[in-house]
Coordinates of C-alpha atoms and ligand atoms in Angstrom, one line a residue:
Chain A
X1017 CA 0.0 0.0 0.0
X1018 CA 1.3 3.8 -1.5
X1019 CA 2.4 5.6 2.5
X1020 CA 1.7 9.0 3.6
X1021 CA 3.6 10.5 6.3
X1022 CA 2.0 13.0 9.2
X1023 CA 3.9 15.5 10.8
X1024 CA 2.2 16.9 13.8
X1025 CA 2.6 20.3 15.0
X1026 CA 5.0 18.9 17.6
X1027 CA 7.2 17.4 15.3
X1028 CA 5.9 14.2 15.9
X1029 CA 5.5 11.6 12.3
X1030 CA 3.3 8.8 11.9
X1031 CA 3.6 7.6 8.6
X1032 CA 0.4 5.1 7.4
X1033 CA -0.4 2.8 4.9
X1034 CA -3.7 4.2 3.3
X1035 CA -5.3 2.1 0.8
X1036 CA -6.0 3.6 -2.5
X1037 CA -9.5 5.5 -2.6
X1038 CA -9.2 6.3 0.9
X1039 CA -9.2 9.7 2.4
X1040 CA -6.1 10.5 3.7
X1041 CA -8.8 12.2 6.5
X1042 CA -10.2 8.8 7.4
X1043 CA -6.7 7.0 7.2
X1044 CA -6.0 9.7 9.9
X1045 CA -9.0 9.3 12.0
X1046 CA -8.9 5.8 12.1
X1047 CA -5.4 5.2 13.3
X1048 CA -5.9 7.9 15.8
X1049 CA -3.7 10.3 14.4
X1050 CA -3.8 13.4 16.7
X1051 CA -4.0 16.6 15.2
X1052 CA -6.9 15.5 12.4
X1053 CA -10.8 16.0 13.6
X1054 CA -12.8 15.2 10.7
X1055 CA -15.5 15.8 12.1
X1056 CA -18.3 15.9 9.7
X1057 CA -17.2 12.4 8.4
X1058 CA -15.8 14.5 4.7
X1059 CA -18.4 16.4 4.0
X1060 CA -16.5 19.5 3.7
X1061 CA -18.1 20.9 6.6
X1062 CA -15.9 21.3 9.0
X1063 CA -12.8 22.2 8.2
X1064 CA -11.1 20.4 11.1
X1065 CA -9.5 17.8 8.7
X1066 CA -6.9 20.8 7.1
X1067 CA -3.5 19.9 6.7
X1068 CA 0.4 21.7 5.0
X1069 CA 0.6 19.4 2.3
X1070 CA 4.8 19.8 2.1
X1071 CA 5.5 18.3 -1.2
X1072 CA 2.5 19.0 -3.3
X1073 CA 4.8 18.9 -6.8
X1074 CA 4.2 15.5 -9.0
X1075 CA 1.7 13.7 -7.3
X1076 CA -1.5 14.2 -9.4
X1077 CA -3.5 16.1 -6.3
X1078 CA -6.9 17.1 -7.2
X1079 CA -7.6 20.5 -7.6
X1080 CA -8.9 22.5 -4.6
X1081 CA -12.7 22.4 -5.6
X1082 CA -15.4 25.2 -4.8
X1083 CA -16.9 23.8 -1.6
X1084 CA -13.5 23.0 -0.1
X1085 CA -12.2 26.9 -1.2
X1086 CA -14.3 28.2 0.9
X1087 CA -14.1 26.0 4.0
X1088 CA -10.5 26.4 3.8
X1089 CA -10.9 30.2 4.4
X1090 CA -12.5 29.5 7.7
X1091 CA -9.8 27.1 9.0
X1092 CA -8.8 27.6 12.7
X1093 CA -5.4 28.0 11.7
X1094 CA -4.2 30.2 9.0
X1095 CA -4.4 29.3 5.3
X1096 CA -1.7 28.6 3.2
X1097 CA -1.1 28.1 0.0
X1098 CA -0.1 24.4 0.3
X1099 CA -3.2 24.2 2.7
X1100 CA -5.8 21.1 1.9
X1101 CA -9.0 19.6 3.3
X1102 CA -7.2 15.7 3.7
X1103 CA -10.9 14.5 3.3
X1104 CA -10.5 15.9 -0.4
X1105 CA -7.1 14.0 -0.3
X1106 CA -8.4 10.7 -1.8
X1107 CA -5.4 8.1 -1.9
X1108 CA -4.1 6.7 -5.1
X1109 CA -0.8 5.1 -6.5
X1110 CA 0.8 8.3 -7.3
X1111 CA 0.2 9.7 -3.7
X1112 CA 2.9 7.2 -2.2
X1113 CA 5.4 9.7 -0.4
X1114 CA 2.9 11.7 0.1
X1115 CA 4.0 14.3 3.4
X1116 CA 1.3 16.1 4.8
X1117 CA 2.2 18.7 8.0
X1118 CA -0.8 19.8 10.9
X1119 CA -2.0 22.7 12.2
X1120 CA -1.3 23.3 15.5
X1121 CA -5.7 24.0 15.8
X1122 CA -8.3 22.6 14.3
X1123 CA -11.2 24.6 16.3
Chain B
X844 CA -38.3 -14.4 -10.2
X845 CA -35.0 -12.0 -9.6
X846 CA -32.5 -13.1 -7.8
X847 CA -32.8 -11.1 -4.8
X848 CA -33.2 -11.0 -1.2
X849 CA -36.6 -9.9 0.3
X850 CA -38.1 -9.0 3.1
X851 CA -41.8 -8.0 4.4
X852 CA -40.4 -5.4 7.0
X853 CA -42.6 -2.2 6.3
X854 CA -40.5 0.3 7.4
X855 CA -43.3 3.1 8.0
X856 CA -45.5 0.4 10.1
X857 CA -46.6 1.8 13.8
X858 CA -44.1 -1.7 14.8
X859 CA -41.1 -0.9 13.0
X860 CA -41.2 3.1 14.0
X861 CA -41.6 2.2 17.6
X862 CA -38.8 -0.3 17.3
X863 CA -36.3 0.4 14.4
X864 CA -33.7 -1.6 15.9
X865 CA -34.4 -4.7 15.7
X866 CA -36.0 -4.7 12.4
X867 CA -32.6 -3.2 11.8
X868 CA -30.8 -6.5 13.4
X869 CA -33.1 -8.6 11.5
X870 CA -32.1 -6.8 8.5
X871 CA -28.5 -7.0 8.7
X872 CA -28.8 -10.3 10.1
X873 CA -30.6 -11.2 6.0
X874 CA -28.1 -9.9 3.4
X875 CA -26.6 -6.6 2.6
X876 CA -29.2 -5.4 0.0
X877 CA -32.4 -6.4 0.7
X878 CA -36.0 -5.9 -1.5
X879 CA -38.7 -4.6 0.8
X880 CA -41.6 -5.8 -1.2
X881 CA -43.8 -3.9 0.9
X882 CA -43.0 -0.3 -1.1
X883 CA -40.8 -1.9 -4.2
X884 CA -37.6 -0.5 -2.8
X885 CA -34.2 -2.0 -2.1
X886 CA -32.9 -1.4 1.3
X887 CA -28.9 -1.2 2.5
X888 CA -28.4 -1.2 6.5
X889 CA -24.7 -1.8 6.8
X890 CA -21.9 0.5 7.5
X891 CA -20.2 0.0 4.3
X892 CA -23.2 -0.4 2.0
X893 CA -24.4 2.7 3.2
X894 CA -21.3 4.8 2.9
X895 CA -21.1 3.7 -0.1
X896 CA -25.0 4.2 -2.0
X897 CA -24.3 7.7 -0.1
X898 CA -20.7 9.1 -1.6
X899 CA -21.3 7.5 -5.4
X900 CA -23.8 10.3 -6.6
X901 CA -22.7 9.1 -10.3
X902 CA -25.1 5.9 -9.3
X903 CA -27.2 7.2 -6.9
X904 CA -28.7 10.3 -7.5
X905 CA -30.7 13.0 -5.3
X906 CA -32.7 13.9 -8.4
X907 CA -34.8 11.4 -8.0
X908 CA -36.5 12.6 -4.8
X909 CA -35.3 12.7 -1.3
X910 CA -38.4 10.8 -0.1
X911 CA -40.1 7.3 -1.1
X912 CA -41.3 9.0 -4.3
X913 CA -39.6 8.6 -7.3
X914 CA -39.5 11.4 -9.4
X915 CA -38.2 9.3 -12.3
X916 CA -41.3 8.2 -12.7
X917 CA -43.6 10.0 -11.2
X918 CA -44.2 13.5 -11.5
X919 CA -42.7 15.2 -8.2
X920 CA -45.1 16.6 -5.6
X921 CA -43.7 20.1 -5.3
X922 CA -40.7 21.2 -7.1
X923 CA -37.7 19.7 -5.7
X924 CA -35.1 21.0 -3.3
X925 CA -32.1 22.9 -5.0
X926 CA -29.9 21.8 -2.8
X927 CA -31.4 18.7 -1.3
X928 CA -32.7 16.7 -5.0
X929 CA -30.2 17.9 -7.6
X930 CA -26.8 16.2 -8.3
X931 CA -23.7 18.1 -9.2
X932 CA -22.7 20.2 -11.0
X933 CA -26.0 22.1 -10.1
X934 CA -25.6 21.2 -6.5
X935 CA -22.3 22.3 -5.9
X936 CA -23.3 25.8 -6.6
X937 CA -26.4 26.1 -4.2
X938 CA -24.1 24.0 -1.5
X939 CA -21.1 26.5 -1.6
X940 CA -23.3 29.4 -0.4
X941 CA -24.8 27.3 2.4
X942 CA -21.3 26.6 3.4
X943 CA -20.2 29.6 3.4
X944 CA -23.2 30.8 5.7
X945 CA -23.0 28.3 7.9
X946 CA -18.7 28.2 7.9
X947 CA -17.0 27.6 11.5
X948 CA -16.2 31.5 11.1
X949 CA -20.1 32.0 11.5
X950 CA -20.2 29.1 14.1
X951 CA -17.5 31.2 16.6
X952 CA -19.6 34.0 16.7
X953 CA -22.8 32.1 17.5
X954 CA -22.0 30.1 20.4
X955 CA -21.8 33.1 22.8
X956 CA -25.7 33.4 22.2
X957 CA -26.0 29.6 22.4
X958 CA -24.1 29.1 25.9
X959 CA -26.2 31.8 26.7
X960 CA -29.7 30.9 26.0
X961 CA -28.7 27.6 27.3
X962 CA -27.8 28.5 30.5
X963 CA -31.3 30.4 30.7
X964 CA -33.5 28.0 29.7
X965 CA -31.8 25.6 32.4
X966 CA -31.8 27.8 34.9
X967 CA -36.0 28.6 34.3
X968 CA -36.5 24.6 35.1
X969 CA -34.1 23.5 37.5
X970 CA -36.0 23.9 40.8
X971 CA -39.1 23.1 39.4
X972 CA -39.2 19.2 40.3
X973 CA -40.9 17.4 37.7
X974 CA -40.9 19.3 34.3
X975 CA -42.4 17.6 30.9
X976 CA -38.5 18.1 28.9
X977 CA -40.1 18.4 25.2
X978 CA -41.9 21.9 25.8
X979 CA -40.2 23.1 28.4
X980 CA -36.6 22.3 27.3
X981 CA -35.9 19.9 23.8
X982 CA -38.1 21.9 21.4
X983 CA -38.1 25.2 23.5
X984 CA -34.4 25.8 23.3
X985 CA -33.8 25.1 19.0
X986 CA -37.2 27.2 18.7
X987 CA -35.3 29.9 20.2
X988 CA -31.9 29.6 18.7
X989 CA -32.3 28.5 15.2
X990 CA -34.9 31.0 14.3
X991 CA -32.8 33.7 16.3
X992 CA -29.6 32.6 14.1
X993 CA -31.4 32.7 10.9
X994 CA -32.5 36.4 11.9
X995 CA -36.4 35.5 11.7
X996 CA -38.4 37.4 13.9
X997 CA -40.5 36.3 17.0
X998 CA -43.7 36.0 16.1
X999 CA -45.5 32.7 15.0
X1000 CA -42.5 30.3 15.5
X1001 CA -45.0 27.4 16.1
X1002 CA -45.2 27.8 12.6
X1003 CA -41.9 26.3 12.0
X1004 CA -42.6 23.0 13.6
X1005 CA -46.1 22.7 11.8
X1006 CA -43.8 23.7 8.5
X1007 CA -41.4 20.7 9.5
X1008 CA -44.2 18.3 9.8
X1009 CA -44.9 19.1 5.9
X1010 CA -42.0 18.6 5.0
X1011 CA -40.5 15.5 6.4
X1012 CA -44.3 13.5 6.5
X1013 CA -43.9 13.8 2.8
X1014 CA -40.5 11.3 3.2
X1015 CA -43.3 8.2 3.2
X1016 CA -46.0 6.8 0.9
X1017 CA -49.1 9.0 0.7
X1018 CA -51.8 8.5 4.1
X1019 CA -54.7 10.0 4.9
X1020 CA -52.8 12.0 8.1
X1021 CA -50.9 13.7 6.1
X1022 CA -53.5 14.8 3.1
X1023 CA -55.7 16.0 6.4
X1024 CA -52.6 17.8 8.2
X1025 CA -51.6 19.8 4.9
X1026 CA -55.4 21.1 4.3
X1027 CA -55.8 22.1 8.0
X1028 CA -52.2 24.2 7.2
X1029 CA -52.5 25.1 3.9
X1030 CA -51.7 28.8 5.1
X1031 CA -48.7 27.7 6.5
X1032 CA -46.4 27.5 3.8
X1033 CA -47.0 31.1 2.0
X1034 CA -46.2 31.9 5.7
X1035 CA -42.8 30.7 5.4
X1036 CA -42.3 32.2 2.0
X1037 CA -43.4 35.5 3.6
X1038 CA -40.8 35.5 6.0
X1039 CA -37.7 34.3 3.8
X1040 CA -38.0 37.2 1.7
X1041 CA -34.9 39.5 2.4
X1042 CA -36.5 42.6 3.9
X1043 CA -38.2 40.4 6.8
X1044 CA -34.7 39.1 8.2
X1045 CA -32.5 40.6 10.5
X1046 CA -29.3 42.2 10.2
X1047 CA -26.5 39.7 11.0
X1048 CA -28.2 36.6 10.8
X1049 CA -27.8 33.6 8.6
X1050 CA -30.4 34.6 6.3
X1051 CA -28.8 37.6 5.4
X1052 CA -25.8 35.8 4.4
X1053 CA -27.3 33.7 1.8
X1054 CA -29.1 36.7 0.2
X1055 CA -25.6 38.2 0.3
X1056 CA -24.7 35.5 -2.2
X1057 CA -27.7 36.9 -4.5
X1058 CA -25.9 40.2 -3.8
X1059 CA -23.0 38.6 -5.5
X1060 CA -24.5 37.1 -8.1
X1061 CA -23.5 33.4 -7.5
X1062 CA -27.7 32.3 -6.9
X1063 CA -30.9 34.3 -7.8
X1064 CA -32.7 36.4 -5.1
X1065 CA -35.6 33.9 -5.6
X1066 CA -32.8 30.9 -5.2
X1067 CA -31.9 32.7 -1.9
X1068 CA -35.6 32.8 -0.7
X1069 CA -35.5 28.9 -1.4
X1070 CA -32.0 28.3 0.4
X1071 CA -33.8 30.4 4.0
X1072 CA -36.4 28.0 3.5
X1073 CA -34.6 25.3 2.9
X1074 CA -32.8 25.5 6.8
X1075 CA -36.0 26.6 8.1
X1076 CA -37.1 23.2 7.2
X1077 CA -34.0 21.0 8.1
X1078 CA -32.6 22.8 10.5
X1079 CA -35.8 22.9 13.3
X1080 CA -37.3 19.5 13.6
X1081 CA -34.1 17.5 13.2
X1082 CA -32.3 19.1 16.3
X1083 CA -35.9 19.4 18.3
X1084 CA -35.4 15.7 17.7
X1085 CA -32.2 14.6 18.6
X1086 CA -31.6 16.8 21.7
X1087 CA -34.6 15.2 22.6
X1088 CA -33.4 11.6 22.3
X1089 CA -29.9 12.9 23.4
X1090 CA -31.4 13.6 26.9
X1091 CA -33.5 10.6 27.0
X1092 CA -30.5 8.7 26.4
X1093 CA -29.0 10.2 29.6
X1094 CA -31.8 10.2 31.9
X1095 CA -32.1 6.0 30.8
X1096 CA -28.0 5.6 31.6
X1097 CA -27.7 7.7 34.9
X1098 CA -24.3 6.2 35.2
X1099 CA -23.1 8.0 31.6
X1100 CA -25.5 10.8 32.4
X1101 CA -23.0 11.1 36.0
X1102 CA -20.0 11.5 33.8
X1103 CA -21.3 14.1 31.7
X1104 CA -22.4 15.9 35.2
X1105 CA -19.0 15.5 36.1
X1106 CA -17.6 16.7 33.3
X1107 CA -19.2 19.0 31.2
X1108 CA -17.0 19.2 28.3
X1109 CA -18.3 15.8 27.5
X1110 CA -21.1 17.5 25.9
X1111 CA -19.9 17.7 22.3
X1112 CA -18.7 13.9 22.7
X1113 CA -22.4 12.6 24.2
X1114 CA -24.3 14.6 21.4
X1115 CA -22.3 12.6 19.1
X1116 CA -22.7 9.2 21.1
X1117 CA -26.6 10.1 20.7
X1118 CA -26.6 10.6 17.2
X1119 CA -24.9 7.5 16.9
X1120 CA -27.0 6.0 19.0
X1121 CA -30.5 7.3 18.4
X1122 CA -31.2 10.0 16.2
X1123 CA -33.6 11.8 14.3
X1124 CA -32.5 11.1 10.9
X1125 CA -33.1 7.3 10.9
X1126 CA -33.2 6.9 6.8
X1127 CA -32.6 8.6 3.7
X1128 CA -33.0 7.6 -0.3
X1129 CA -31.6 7.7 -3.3
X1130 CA -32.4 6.7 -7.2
X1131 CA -30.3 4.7 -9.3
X1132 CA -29.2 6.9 -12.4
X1133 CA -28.2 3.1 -14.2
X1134 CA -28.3 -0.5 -13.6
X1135 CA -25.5 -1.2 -10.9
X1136 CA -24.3 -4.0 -8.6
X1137 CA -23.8 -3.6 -4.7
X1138 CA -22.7 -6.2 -2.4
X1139 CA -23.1 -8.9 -5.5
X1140 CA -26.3 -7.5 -6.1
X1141 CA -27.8 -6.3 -9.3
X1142 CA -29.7 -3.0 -9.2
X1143 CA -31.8 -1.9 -11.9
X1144 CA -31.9 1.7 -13.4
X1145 CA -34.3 4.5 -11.5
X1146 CA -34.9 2.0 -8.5
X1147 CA -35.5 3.6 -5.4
X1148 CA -32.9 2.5 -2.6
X1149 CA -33.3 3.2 1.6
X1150 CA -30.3 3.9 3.1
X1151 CA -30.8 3.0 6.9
X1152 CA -28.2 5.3 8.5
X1153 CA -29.5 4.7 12.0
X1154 CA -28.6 0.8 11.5
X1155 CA -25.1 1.8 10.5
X1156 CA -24.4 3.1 13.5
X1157 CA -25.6 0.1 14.8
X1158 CA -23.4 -2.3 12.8
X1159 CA -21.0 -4.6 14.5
X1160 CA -18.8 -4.6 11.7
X1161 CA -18.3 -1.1 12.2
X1162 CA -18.5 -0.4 16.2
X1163 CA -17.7 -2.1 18.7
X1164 CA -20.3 -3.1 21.4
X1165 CA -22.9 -0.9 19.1
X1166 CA -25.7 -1.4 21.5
X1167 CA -23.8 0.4 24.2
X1168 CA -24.5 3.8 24.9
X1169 CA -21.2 4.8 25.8
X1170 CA -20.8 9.0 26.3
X1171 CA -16.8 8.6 26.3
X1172 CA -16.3 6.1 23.5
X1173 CA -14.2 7.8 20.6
X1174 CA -16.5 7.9 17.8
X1175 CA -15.0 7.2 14.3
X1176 CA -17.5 8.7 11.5
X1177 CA -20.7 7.9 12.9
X1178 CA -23.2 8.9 10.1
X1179 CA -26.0 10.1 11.3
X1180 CA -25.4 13.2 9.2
X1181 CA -24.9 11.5 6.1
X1182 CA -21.8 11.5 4.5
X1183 CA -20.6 12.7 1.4
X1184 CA -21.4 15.5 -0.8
X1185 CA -24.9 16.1 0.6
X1186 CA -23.9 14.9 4.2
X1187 CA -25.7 17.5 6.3
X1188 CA -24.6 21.2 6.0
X1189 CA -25.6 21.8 8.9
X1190 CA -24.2 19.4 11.4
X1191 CA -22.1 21.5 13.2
X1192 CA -24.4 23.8 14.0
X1193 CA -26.4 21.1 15.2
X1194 CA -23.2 19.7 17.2
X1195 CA -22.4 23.1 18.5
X1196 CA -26.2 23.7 19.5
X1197 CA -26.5 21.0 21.6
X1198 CA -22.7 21.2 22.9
X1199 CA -24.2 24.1 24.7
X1200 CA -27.8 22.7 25.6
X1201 CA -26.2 19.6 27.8
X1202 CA -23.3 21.6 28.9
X1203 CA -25.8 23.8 30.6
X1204 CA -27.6 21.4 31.4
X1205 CA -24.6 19.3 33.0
X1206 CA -23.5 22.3 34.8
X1207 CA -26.7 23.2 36.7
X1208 CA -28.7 19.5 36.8
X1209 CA -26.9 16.8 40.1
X1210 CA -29.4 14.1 38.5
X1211 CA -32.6 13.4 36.7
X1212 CA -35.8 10.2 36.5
X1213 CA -38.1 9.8 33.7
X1214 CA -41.5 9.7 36.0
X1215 CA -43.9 8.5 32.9
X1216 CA -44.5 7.2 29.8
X1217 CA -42.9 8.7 27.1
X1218 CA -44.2 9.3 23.5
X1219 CA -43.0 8.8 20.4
X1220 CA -43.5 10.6 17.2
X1221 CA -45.3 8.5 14.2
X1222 CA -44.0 11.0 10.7
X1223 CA -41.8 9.0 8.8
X1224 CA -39.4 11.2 8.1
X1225 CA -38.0 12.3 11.3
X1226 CA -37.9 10.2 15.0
X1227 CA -38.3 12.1 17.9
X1228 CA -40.5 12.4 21.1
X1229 CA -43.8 14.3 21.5
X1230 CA -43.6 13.6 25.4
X1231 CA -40.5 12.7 28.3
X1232 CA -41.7 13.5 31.9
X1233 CA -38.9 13.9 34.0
X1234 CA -37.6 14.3 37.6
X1235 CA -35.0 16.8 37.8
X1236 CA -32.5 17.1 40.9
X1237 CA -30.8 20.5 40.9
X1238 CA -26.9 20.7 41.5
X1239 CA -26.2 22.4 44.7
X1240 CA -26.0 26.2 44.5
Ligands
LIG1100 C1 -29.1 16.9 14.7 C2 -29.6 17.6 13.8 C3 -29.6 17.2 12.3 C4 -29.5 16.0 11.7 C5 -29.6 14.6 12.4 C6 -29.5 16.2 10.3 C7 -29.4 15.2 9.4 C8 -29.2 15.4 8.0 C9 -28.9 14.3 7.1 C10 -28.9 12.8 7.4 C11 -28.7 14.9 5.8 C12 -28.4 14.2 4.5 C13 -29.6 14.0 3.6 C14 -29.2 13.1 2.4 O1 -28.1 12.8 2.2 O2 -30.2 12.7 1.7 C15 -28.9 16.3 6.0 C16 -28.8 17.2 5.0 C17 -29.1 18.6 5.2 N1 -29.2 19.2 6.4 FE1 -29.3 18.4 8.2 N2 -29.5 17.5 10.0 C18 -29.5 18.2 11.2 C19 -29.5 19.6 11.4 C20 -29.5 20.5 10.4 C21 -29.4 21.9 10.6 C22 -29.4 22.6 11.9 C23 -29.5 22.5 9.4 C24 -29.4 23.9 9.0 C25 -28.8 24.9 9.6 C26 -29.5 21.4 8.4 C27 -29.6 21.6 7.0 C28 -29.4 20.6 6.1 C29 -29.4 20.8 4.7 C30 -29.6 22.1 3.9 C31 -29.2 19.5 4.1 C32 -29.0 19.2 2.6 C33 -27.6 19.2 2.2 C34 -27.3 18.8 0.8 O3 -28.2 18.2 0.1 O4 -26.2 19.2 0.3 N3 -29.5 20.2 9.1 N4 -29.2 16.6 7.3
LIG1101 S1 -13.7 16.1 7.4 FE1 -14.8 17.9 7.6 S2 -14.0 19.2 6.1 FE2 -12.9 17.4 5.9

């Protein structure tokens, strides 16, 4: 399985297997990685699932759609440019080495 | 014959309303997809099934009517939700300004008013003894805050509930009820329209914002009168609903409701827990755009399919010990929101609403009883209570 590693506003990296056409969000969520809410389950509601994606070059990311513009301009921590939802992050192949960083909020 | 599963369950019967979870057991306990023959629908009630019917719009579409009635083949009732029953692209347009209006920016300024009210509306009860918790406290408090959000003013709120019951009793096959209910109301909805209109909305509010997006051209002003409307009908009934069943929940399990008490900042966790639990939302449909296969089976084009989300929070397969009701266990994308690109636009509101009802109510309540029957509410698109008497025990001052 293609990895993505998480580096927590600490410092701290977990780096997970995440199978392809999951959300790097729920990979997150469901190996407890601390620092990722996703609270409204990917609905692009919440905007406590944003992430620093660090190496953004080459991997064939979506493009940051409509819905998830706007959420990202009322993240609890300041936007970026390299700023993402991770439940729009949906895993494929070309993700492998993927290196996302986290806020240090998320409310 | 098809190859199918099926099953006689009637999911709008009296029996399965006042007992959804074990038809949802039996269910599960069947196949994944199962043909209730009663209505000529298919039926999904696992965690996987359902997460899936609900994030593959390219199969299963929201233009076919977000109720038992398929508008594929049947002319629709009243013309269809904008935001609700379309599929993208339209949808994504009509759901970026509700986003916006209802962002966590918006949310951070709200929940001053929220705690607030909260902490009012407790306080008016708590020495009274014996209290009957839907008037006085479950459908009082949303009454007050959502319409007070939204910028609507005070008079004729009722109106909003009798509005709700329009809406979501259309969600199941036709019965007499229902025809009655809408005659006796008819007035009701050119009430509504009356007070979405721009000039009747405060400054501030959420309705305001959403006409802003007429302002900027992204939806029509009469788009914008259709988007107010829109939260004035999901947005009341459904949290009426579940705070109700959230503090049932905790008045039946005094030993979680004596954490919460202890705690208080277990608020946002035990709203969760509820919804997980026992909702409002029980089901929700969708129409197949093509012929399809799920789980191994084959699903013809413009079929109607339930989607059970109050047996996937049930499912073993997904939670552990699912029957528990367990106010500390960390919940791991529960749906009773939906999921997916029409998953609920208004779920945290909802979550930060109630955060602040059982917060107050943690902070100012030692313990509680219910004292009587409870009742149960019999429209098929929402479950909720009408009645839950209960003993309160103040905290000591
Ligand atoms: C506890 C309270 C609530 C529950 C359980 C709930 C449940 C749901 C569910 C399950 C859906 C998905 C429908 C589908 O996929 O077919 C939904 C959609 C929706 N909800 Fe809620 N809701 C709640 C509160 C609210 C509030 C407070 C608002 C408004 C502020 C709201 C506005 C909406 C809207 C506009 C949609 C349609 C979204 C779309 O189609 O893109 N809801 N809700
Ligand atoms: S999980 Fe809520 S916006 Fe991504």
């Amino acid at each position: 399985m293609p990895n993505v590693t998480f580096i927590a506003d600490d410092g701290t990296e977990t780096v997970l297997d995440v199978a392809v056409g999951t959300s790097i969000m729920e990979a997150a969520v469901m190996s407890n990685v601390d620092g990722i809410m996703g609270e409204c389950g990917g609905s692009i509601n919440c905007a406590t699932c944003h992430v620093y994606v660090q190496n953004a070059g080459g991997f064939g990311l979506p493009d940051v759609g409509e819905v998830e513009n706007e959420m990202l301009d009322a993240t609890a921590a300041e936007r970026r440019p390299e700023s993402r939802l991770s439940c729009q992050l949906i895993m494929t192949e070309a993700m492998a080495g993927l290196i996302v960083r986290l806020p240090d909020a998320q409310y | 014959m098809p190859n199918r599963i099926t099953s006689q369950i009637d999911p709008f019967s009296p029996e399965f309303r006042a007992d959804p979870y074990s038809a949802y057991a039996e269910l599960r306990s069947l196949g994944k997809v199962v043909y209730l023959e009663k209505h000529d629908i298919w039926c999904v009630h696992h965690y996987d099934t359902c997460q899936k019917v609900l994030t593959d719009y390219d199969t299963y579409s929201n233009a076919g009517g977000g109720g038992i009635r398929n508008y594929f083949k049947e002319k629709p009732w009243r013309k269809p939700s904008i935001i609700l029953e379309v599929d993208p692209p339209e949808h994504t347009r009509t759901r970026t300004v509700l986003s916006r209006a209802l962002s966590p920016k918006v949310l951070r300024q709200i929940r001053e008013r929220f705690d607030a009210d909260a902490a009012r509306m407790v306080a008016e009860v708590r020495d009274r003894g014996e209290i009957e918790a839907v008037s006085a406290l479950t459908r009082a408090y949303p009454l007050k805050v959502f319409p007070d959000s939204v910028g609507l003013a005070e008079e004729g709120r009722e109106n909003l509930l009798i509005y709700g019951t329009m809406v979501f009793g259309a969600f199941g096959p036709v019965v007499p009820w229902y025809e009655e209910y809408m005659e006796t109301h008819k007035d009701v909805p050119d009430w509504i329209v009356r007070r979405c209109q721009r000039d009747m909305l405060a400054e501030g509010g959420i309705g305001q914002i959403i006409y802003g997006a007429a302002d900027e051209g992204k939806i029509t002003e009469e788009e914008a009168m259709m988007l107010v409307r829109t939260f004035l009908s999901a947005g009341v009934d459904t949290t009426v609903d579940s705070i109700g069943l959230c503090l049932w929940a905790l008045a039946r399990h005094p030993e979680q409701y004596a954490k919460l008490r202890d705690d208080p900042t277990l608020a946002r966790n035990a709203f969760e827990e509820a919804t997980r639990w026992d909702s409002s939302s029980q089901s929700l449909f969708r129409t197949t755009l093509k012929e399809t296969e799920l789980a191994g089976q084959t699903i013809g084009a413009n079929e109607k399919v339930m989607i059970f989300i109050g047996s996937a929070g049930r499912d073993p397969e997904h939670f552990e010990d699912p029957d528990t009701f367990d106010i500390s266990r960390k919940i791991k994308g529960q749906m009773g929101y939906g999921v997916g690109i029409h998953g609920c636009v208004g779920q945290m509101f909802a979550r930060l609403e109630a955060e602040c009802f059982f917060q107050a109510f943690a902070q100012q309540i030692d313990s509680m009883a219910v004292t009587g029957p409870t009742g149960l509410r019999m429209h098929p698109g929402l479950r909720g209570l009408t009645t839950l008497p209960l003993a309160l025990t103040p905290k000591a001052a």
